[in-house]
């Protein structure tokens, strides 16, 4: 799929030691795509927390344990998440890599609104409205949501180039774009001497594999676009917490997550839970939890630059970070056993190593 030792490949890893007291983990850092930007292979993304105090605790804990990548969005905490992150973290701003997703315009809309309540995506102005409050002191990567037309795609590439040229960000990437849209953005950038994206944010977990394992490798080899993946636990499905139904206060029990509840209780959801019970046996043999196995499984993909974690408590975050210790245990035989249980390994006719 990906080369094992090609210069610039995200497969080339180096240990990043943190100097925090009591630190028991050493996180690998990887290049984001074929760019020179180094990020921790685990990042902190959207977390289901109900107070800024808990959010601050999780961000500080993540940083103290080697995580330097923090993923935000204009709608997280009604658009205040980025300024909160940069203002409250007790560390050098230059040591952080912050990514921000932009699409809906941010300041007028809150995170509690569903996509059906939101208007069509605006043009470039929200990009410029969001970034001056952050500043250019550290690597930052905006991730526009999917473009809807060729003209809007061209405007998006121009807007992102302007953002970088103005010092508001150092790189930009895409989120939930199709492979065709990313290639078109790259072509536009080359045609008009603009700056192309360096990575794609994509959903990736044991039950969602096609894009990251088949489509993105081609983009990596052709244009250097890396993968920053999210939802390694499939909104908690892979954690095993739903094997006996919907527990109180879980994500699927909350208002606005009926779609997740329906998915879990569906026939496909029941089949997934049966597979997870088989995977639990593998986790026990390896001396880890099922979530740790699932996250390590995502990290074993040489094309994944970073896996974004979500956590609602300090204990959950530390458990997820512990996946780093499981990664060396995932031998080829273990991976084959997992693939046999899942039965969904995507097939690609192309060999991108040639």
Coordinates of C-alpha atoms in Angstrom, one line a residue:
X1 CA 0.0 0.0 0.0
X2 CA 2.5 2.6 1.2
X3 CA 6.3 2.4 0.9
X4 CA 8.0 1.2 4.1
X5 CA 11.1 3.4 3.9
X6 CA 10.6 6.1 1.3
X7 CA 11.9 9.5 2.4
X8 CA 9.0 11.7 3.5
X9 CA 6.7 8.8 3.9
X10 CA 4.5 8.9 7.0
X11 CA 5.8 5.3 7.6
X12 CA 9.1 6.8 8.8
X13 CA 8.6 7.4 12.6
X14 CA 10.7 9.0 15.3
X15 CA 10.2 9.0 19.0
X16 CA 9.2 12.2 20.6
X17 CA 10.0 12.3 24.3
X18 CA 8.2 14.7 26.6
X19 CA 9.8 16.2 29.7
X20 CA 6.7 16.2 31.8
X21 CA 7.0 14.5 35.3
X22 CA 5.4 11.1 35.6
X23 CA 5.3 10.7 31.8
X24 CA 5.1 7.0 31.0
X25 CA 4.5 7.1 27.2
X26 CA 6.7 8.2 24.3
X27 CA 4.6 9.2 21.3
X28 CA 5.8 8.7 17.7
X29 CA 5.7 11.7 15.5
X30 CA 5.0 11.5 11.8
X31 CA 5.1 13.7 8.8
X32 CA 1.7 15.0 7.8
X33 CA 1.6 13.6 4.3
X34 CA 4.8 14.5 2.4
X35 CA 5.0 17.9 4.0
X36 CA 7.7 18.8 6.5
X37 CA 5.1 19.3 9.3
X38 CA 5.7 16.8 12.2
X39 CA 2.6 15.8 14.2
X40 CA 2.0 13.4 17.1
X41 CA 0.5 10.2 15.7
X42 CA -2.3 10.7 18.2
X43 CA -4.2 14.0 18.2
X44 CA -7.1 15.3 20.3
X45 CA -10.2 16.1 18.4
X46 CA -13.8 16.9 19.4
X47 CA -14.6 15.6 22.9
X48 CA -18.0 15.1 24.5
X49 CA -17.5 17.3 27.5
X50 CA -19.9 19.7 29.2
X51 CA -17.6 22.3 30.7
X52 CA -14.5 24.3 29.7
X53 CA -12.9 23.2 32.9
X54 CA -13.0 19.5 31.7
X55 CA -11.9 20.6 28.3
X56 CA -8.9 22.4 29.7
X57 CA -8.0 19.3 31.8
X58 CA -8.2 17.0 28.8
X59 CA -6.1 19.3 26.6
X60 CA -3.4 19.8 29.3
X61 CA -3.3 16.0 29.9
X62 CA -3.0 15.3 26.2
X63 CA -0.1 17.8 25.8
X64 CA 1.7 16.5 28.9
X65 CA 1.6 13.0 27.4
X66 CA 3.2 14.0 24.1
X67 CA 0.2 15.1 22.0
X68 CA 0.9 18.3 20.1
X69 CA -2.0 18.1 17.5
X70 CA -5.3 19.6 18.5
X71 CA -8.2 19.5 16.0
X72 CA -10.9 22.2 16.3
X73 CA -13.8 23.5 14.2
X74 CA -15.6 26.8 13.9
X75 CA -18.7 25.3 15.5
X76 CA -17.0 23.6 18.5
X77 CA -18.1 25.5 21.6
X78 CA -19.9 28.0 19.4
X79 CA -16.7 29.1 17.7
X80 CA -14.8 29.8 21.0
X81 CA -12.8 26.6 21.1
X82 CA -9.8 27.9 19.2
X83 CA -9.3 31.0 21.3
X84 CA -9.9 29.0 24.4
X85 CA -7.3 26.5 23.4
X86 CA -4.6 29.0 22.6
X87 CA -5.4 31.2 25.6
X88 CA -5.5 28.6 28.3
X89 CA -2.8 26.1 27.4
X90 CA 0.2 26.6 29.6
X91 CA 2.8 25.9 26.9
X92 CA 4.7 27.6 24.1
X93 CA 2.2 28.4 21.3
X94 CA 4.9 27.3 18.8
X95 CA 4.8 23.7 20.2
X96 CA 1.2 23.2 19.2
X97 CA -0.2 22.2 15.9
X98 CA -3.8 23.4 15.6
X99 CA -6.2 22.5 12.8
X100 CA -9.5 24.2 12.3
X101 CA -12.4 23.0 10.1
X102 CA -14.4 25.8 8.4
X103 CA -17.6 25.5 6.4
X104 CA -20.7 27.0 8.0
X105 CA -19.5 30.5 8.9
X106 CA -18.9 29.8 12.5
X107 CA -19.9 32.8 14.6
X108 CA -23.6 32.8 13.7
X109 CA -24.2 29.2 14.4
X110 CA -23.7 26.9 17.4
X111 CA -22.7 23.3 17.7
X112 CA -26.1 22.2 18.9
X113 CA -27.7 22.9 15.5
X114 CA -28.0 20.0 13.1
X115 CA -26.9 20.1 9.5
X116 CA -30.5 20.2 8.4
X117 CA -30.9 23.5 10.2
X118 CA -27.9 25.2 8.7
X119 CA -27.8 27.2 5.5
X120 CA -25.8 26.4 2.4
X121 CA -22.0 26.8 2.8
X122 CA -20.8 30.4 2.4
X123 CA -17.8 31.5 0.3
X124 CA -14.5 32.8 1.4
X125 CA -15.3 35.5 3.9
X126 CA -15.8 33.2 7.0
X127 CA -12.2 32.0 6.4
X128 CA -10.9 35.4 7.0
X129 CA -13.3 36.1 9.9
X130 CA -12.1 33.1 11.8
X131 CA -8.3 33.2 11.7
X132 CA -7.2 36.6 12.9
X133 CA -8.0 35.7 16.4
X134 CA -5.6 32.8 16.3
X135 CA -2.4 34.3 15.0
X136 CA 0.5 33.0 13.1
X137 CA 2.8 31.8 15.9
X138 CA 2.6 28.1 15.3
X139 CA 1.8 25.6 12.5
X140 CA -1.9 25.7 11.8
X141 CA -4.0 24.0 9.1
X142 CA -7.5 25.0 8.2
X143 CA -9.6 22.2 6.7
X144 CA -12.5 23.4 4.5
X145 CA -15.5 21.1 4.3
X146 CA -16.5 19.7 0.9
X147 CA -16.7 22.0 -2.0
X148 CA -19.9 21.9 -4.0
X149 CA -19.0 23.2 -7.4
X150 CA -15.9 23.8 -9.6
X151 CA -16.1 27.6 -9.1
X152 CA -16.4 27.2 -5.3
X153 CA -13.5 24.8 -5.3
X154 CA -11.3 27.3 -7.1
X155 CA -12.3 30.0 -4.7
X156 CA -11.6 27.7 -1.8
X157 CA -8.0 27.0 -3.0
X158 CA -7.5 30.8 -3.6
X159 CA -8.9 31.5 -0.1
X160 CA -6.6 29.0 1.6
X161 CA -3.6 30.3 -0.3
X162 CA -4.5 33.8 0.9
X163 CA -4.8 32.6 4.5
X164 CA -1.3 31.1 4.3
X165 CA 0.2 34.1 2.5
X166 CA -1.2 36.4 5.2
X167 CA 0.5 34.3 7.9
X168 CA -2.8 33.1 9.4
X169 CA -1.9 29.4 8.8
X170 CA 1.1 27.4 7.5
X171 CA -0.7 24.6 5.7
X172 CA -4.2 23.6 4.7
X173 CA -6.0 20.4 4.2
X174 CA -9.4 19.0 3.4
X175 CA -12.1 17.3 5.4
X176 CA -14.6 14.7 3.9
X177 CA -13.6 15.6 0.3
X178 CA -13.8 13.0 -2.3
X179 CA -10.6 11.9 -4.0
X180 CA -11.7 13.6 -7.2
X181 CA -12.3 16.9 -5.4
X182 CA -8.8 16.7 -3.8
X183 CA -7.2 16.0 -7.2
X184 CA -9.1 18.9 -8.7
X185 CA -7.9 21.2 -5.9
X186 CA -4.4 20.1 -6.6
X187 CA -4.8 20.7 -10.3
X188 CA -6.2 24.2 -9.6
X189 CA -3.3 25.0 -7.4
X190 CA -0.8 24.0 -10.0
X191 CA -2.6 25.8 -12.8
X192 CA -2.9 29.1 -10.9
X193 CA 0.3 28.9 -8.9
X194 CA -1.6 28.4 -5.6
X195 CA -0.9 26.3 -2.6
X196 CA -2.4 22.7 -2.6
X197 CA -3.7 20.8 0.4
X198 CA -1.4 18.5 2.3
X199 CA -3.8 16.2 4.0
X200 CA -7.4 14.8 4.1
X201 CA -9.4 14.3 7.3
X202 CA -11.3 11.0 6.9
X203 CA -13.3 8.7 9.0
X204 CA -11.4 5.5 9.7
X205 CA -12.1 2.6 12.0
X206 CA -12.6 -1.1 11.8
X207 CA -16.0 -0.8 10.1
X208 CA -15.0 2.1 7.7
X209 CA -11.9 1.3 5.6
X210 CA -12.3 1.9 1.9
X211 CA -11.3 5.5 1.6
X212 CA -8.2 5.4 3.8
X213 CA -6.9 2.0 2.7
X214 CA -7.7 2.2 -1.1
X215 CA -8.3 5.8 -2.2
X216 CA -5.9 7.9 -0.1
X217 CA -2.8 5.8 -0.9
X218 CA -3.1 6.9 -4.5
X219 CA -3.3 10.5 -3.5
X220 CA -0.3 10.1 -1.2
X221 CA 1.9 8.8 -4.0
X222 CA 0.6 11.2 -6.7
X223 CA 0.4 14.5 -4.8
X224 CA 1.7 13.8 -1.3
X225 CA -1.6 14.2 0.5
X226 CA -1.6 12.4 3.9
X227 CA -4.4 11.1 6.1
X228 CA -5.5 12.5 9.4
X229 CA -8.2 10.1 10.6
X230 CA -11.0 10.6 13.0
X231 CA -13.5 8.4 14.9
X232 CA -11.2 5.4 15.6
X233 CA -13.9 4.0 17.9
X234 CA -16.8 4.7 15.5
X235 CA -18.6 7.1 17.9
X236 CA -18.1 4.6 20.7
X237 CA -19.4 1.5 18.8
X238 CA -16.0 -0.2 18.8
X239 CA -15.5 0.5 22.5
X240 CA -17.9 -2.4 23.3
X241 CA -20.1 -0.2 25.5
X242 CA -23.1 -0.9 23.4
X243 CA -22.9 -4.7 23.4
X244 CA -25.9 -4.9 25.8
X245 CA -27.9 -1.9 24.5
X246 CA -27.7 1.8 25.0
X247 CA -26.4 2.7 28.4
X248 CA -27.5 5.9 30.1
X249 CA -25.4 9.1 29.5
X250 CA -23.7 7.4 26.5
X251 CA -23.4 9.4 23.3
X252 CA -26.1 7.3 21.6
X253 CA -28.5 8.2 24.5
X254 CA -28.1 12.0 24.0
X255 CA -30.5 14.2 22.1
X256 CA -29.3 14.7 18.5
X257 CA -27.7 11.3 18.3
X258 CA -30.8 9.3 17.3
X259 CA -29.0 8.3 14.1
X260 CA -26.3 6.6 16.2
X261 CA -28.8 4.8 18.3
X262 CA -30.6 3.6 15.2
X263 CA -27.3 2.4 13.7
X264 CA -26.4 0.5 16.9
X265 CA -29.8 -1.2 17.1
X266 CA -29.9 -2.1 13.4
X267 CA -29.2 -5.6 12.1
X268 CA -25.8 -4.4 10.8
X269 CA -25.2 -3.0 14.3
X270 CA -25.9 -6.3 15.9
X271 CA -23.5 -8.1 13.5
X272 CA -20.8 -5.5 14.4
X273 CA -21.3 -6.2 18.1
X274 CA -20.9 -9.9 17.5
X275 CA -17.6 -9.3 15.7
X276 CA -16.4 -7.0 18.6
X277 CA -16.9 -9.9 21.0
X278 CA -14.5 -11.9 19.0
X279 CA -12.0 -9.0 18.9
X280 CA -12.3 -8.7 22.6
X281 CA -10.6 -12.1 22.9
X282 CA -7.7 -10.8 20.9
X283 CA -7.4 -7.7 23.1
X284 CA -7.3 -9.9 26.2
X285 CA -4.5 -12.0 24.7
X286 CA -2.5 -8.8 24.0
X287 CA -3.2 -7.5 27.5
X288 CA -5.1 -4.4 26.4
X289 CA -8.6 -3.1 26.1
X290 CA -10.8 -3.2 23.0
X291 CA -10.6 0.6 22.5
X292 CA -6.8 0.4 22.7
X293 CA -6.7 -2.4 20.2
X294 CA -9.0 -0.5 17.8
X295 CA -6.8 2.7 18.0
X296 CA -3.6 0.7 17.6
X297 CA -5.2 -1.0 14.6
X298 CA -5.7 2.4 13.0
X299 CA -2.1 3.5 13.8
X300 CA -0.7 0.3 12.2
X301 CA -1.7 1.8 8.8
X302 CA 1.5 3.3 7.4
X303 CA -0.4 5.9 5.5
X304 CA -2.1 7.4 8.6
X305 CA -0.2 10.5 9.8
X306 CA -2.3 11.0 12.9
X307 CA -5.4 9.5 14.6
X308 CA -7.7 12.0 16.3
X309 CA -9.1 10.9 19.6
X310 CA -12.2 12.0 21.4
X311 CA -12.6 11.6 25.2
X312 CA -15.1 12.6 27.8
X313 CA -12.9 12.0 30.9
X314 CA -9.2 11.9 31.9
X315 CA -9.3 8.2 32.4
X316 CA -10.7 7.6 28.9
X317 CA -8.0 9.8 27.4
X318 CA -5.2 8.0 29.2
X319 CA -6.7 4.6 28.2
X320 CA -6.7 5.7 24.5
X321 CA -3.2 7.0 24.7
X322 CA -2.2 3.6 26.0
X323 CA -2.8 2.3 22.4
X324 CA 0.8 3.4 21.7
X325 CA 2.0 0.4 23.8
X326 CA -0.2 -2.0 21.9
X327 CA 1.1 -1.0 18.4
X328 CA 4.3 -3.0 18.5
X329 CA 2.3 -6.1 19.4
X330 CA 0.2 -6.1 16.2
X331 CA 2.1 -8.7 14.2
X332 CA 1.1 -9.7 10.7
X333 CA -0.6 -12.8 12.1
X334 CA -2.6 -10.6 14.5
X335 CA -3.6 -8.3 11.7
X336 CA -4.6 -11.3 9.6
X337 CA -6.7 -12.6 12.4
X338 CA -8.5 -9.3 12.9
X339 CA -9.1 -9.0 9.1
X340 CA -10.6 -12.5 9.2
X341 CA -13.1 -11.5 11.9
X342 CA -14.0 -8.2 10.3
X343 CA -14.4 -9.7 6.8
X344 CA -14.3 -6.3 5.2
X345 CA -10.7 -5.7 4.0
X346 CA -11.0 -3.6 0.9
X347 CA -9.3 -4.8 -2.3
X348 CA -7.2 -2.6 -4.6
X349 CA -6.0 -3.8 -8.0
X350 CA -3.2 -1.2 -8.0
X351 CA 0.2 -1.6 -6.3
X352 CA 1.4 1.9 -5.5
X353 CA 4.9 0.7 -4.5
X354 CA 5.7 0.2 -8.1

